[in-house]
mmCIF file of C-alpha atoms in Angstrom:
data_model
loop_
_atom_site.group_PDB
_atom_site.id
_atom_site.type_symbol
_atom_site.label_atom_id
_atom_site.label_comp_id
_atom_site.label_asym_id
_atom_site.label_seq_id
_atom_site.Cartn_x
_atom_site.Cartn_y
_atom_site.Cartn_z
ATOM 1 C CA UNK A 1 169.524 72.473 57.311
ATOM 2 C CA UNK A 2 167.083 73.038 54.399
ATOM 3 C CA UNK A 3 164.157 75.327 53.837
ATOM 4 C CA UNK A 4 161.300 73.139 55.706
ATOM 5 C CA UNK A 5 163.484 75.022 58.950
ATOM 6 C CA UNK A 6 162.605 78.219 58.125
ATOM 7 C CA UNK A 7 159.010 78.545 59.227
ATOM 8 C CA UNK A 8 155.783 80.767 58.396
ATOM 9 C CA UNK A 9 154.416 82.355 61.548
ATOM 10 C CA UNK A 10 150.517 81.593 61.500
ATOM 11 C CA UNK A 11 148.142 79.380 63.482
ATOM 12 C CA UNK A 12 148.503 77.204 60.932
ATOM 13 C CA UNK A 13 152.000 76.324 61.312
ATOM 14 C CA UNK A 14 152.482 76.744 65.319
ATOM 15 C CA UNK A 15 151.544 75.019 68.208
ATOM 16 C CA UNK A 16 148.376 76.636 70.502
ATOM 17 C CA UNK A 17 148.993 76.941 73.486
ATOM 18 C CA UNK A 18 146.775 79.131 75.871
ATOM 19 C CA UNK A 19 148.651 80.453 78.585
ATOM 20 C CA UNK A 20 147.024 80.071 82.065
ATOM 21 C CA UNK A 21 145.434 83.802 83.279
ATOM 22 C CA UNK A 22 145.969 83.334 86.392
ATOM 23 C CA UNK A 23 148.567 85.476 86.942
ATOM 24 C CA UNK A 24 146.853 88.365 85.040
ATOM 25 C CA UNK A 25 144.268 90.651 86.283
ATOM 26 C CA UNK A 26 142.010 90.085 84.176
ATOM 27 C CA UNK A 27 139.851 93.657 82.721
ATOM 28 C CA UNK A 28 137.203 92.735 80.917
ATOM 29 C CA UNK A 29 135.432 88.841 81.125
ATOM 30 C CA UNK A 30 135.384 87.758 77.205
ATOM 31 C CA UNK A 31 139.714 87.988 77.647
ATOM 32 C CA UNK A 32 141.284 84.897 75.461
ATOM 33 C CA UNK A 33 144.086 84.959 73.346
ATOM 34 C CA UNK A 34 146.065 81.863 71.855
ATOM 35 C CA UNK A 35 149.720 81.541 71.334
ATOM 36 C CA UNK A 36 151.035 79.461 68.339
ATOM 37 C CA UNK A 37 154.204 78.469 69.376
ATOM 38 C CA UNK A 38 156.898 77.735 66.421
ATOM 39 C CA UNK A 39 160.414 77.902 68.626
ATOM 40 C CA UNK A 40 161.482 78.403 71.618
ATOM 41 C CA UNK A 41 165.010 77.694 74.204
ATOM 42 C CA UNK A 42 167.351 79.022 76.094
ATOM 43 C CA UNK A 43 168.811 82.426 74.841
ATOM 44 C CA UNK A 44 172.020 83.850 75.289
ATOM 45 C CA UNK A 45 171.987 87.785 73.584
ATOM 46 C CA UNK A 46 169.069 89.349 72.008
ATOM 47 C CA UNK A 47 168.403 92.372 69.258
ATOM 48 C CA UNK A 48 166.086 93.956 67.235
ATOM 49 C CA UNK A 49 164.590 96.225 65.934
ATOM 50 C CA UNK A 50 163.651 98.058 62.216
ATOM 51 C CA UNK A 51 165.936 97.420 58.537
ATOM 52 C CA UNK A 52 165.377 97.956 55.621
ATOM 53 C CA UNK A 53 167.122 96.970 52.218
ATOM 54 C CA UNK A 54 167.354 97.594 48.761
ATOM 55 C CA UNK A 55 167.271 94.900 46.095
ATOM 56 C CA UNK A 56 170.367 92.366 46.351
ATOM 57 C CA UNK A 57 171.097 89.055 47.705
ATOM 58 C CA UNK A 58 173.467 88.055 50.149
ATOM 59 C CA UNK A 59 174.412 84.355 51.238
ATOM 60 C CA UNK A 60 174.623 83.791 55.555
ATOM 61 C CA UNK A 61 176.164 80.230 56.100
ATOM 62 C CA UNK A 62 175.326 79.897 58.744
ATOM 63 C CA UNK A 63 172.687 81.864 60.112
ATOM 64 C CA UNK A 64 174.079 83.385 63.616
ATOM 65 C CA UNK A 65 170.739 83.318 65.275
ATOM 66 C CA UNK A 66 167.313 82.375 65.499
ATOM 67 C CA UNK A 67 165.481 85.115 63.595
ATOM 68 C CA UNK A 68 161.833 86.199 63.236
ATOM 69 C CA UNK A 69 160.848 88.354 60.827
ATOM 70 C CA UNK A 70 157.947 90.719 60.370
ATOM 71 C CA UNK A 71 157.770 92.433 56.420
ATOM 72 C CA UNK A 72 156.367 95.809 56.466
ATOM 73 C CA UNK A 73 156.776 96.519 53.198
ATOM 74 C CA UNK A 74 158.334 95.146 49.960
ATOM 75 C CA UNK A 75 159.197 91.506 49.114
ATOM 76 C CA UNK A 76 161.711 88.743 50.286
ATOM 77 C CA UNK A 77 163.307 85.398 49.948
ATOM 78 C CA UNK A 78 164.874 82.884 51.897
ATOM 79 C CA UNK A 79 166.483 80.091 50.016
ATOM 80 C CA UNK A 80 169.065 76.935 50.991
ATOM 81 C CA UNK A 81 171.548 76.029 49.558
ATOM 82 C CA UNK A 82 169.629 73.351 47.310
ATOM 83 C CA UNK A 83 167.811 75.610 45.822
ATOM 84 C CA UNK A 84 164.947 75.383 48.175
ATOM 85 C CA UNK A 85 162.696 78.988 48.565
ATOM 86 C CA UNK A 86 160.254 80.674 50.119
ATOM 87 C CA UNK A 87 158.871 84.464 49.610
ATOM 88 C CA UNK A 88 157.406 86.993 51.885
ATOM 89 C CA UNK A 89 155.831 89.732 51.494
ATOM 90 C CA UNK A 90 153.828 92.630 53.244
ATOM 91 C CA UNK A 91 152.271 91.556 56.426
ATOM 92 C CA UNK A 92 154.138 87.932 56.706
ATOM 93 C CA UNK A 93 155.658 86.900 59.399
ATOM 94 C CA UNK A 94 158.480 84.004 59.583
ATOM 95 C CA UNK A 95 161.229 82.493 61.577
ATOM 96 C CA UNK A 96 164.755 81.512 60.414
ATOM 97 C CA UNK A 97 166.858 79.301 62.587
ATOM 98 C CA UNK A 98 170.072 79.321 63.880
ATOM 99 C CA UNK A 99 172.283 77.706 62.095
ATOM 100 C CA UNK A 100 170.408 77.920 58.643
ATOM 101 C CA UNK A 101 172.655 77.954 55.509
ATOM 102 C CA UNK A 102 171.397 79.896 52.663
ATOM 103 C CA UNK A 103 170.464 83.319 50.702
ATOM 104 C CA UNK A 104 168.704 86.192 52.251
ATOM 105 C CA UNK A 105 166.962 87.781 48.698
ATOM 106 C CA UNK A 106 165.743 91.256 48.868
ATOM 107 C CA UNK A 107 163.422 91.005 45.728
ATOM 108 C CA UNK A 108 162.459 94.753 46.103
ATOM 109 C CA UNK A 109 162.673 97.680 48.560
ATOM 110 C CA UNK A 110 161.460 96.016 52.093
ATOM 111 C CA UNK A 111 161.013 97.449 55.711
ATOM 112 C CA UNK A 112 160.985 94.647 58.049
ATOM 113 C CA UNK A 113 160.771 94.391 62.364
ATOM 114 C CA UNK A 114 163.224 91.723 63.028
ATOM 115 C CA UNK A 115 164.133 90.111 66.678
ATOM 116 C CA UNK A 116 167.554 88.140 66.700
ATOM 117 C CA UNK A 117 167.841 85.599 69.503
ATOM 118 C CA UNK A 118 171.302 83.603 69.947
ATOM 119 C CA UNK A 119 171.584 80.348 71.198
#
């Protein structure tokens, strides 16, 4: 698995999907919202919650979970093992997949909101 599998969160790179309201009670009449969906399955364990990191790289082959990622703070990169990369930085959002192969880069000091999801 490359880096086209780990994915940007945006409407850009999900798919909508507008979940049916009928089982909401519904406050106020202009109420929409859109989901863009970029994963989804079956889940075994779950965790998440706050990190933060210091400049440093580490390699995770393979990933042990389906990972999304929000960056507070700071700056990050994924890369494969090809050489393939991506960066992040303050107020991105991005998924990493299970099984993903590759270098977790902490290009400066970084706060994320992570939620881990095994498969």
């Amino acid at each position: 698995m490359d880096i086209t599998g780990v994915v940007r969160l945006s409407p850009e790179t999900g798919t909508a999907n507008v979940p049916p309201i009928e089982s909401y009670e519904v406050l106020s009449a202009q109420w929409r919202e859109t989901e863009y969906l970029a994963y989804g399955g079956p889940a075994k364990e779950y965790t998440g919650g706050f990190w933060t990191g210091e400049p440093g790289a580490v390699r995770i082959a393979p990933w042990p979970y389906d990972e999304i990622c929000v960056i507070l703070s700071g700056r990050v990169a994924v890369a494969d093992l090809d050489g393939g990369r991506a960066e992040f930085g303050a107020g991105e959002a991005f998924f990493i997949p299970q099984g993903f192969a590759g270098d977790w880069v902490t290009i400066e000091p970084t706060s994320k909101v992570f939620v881990a999801v095994t498969r």
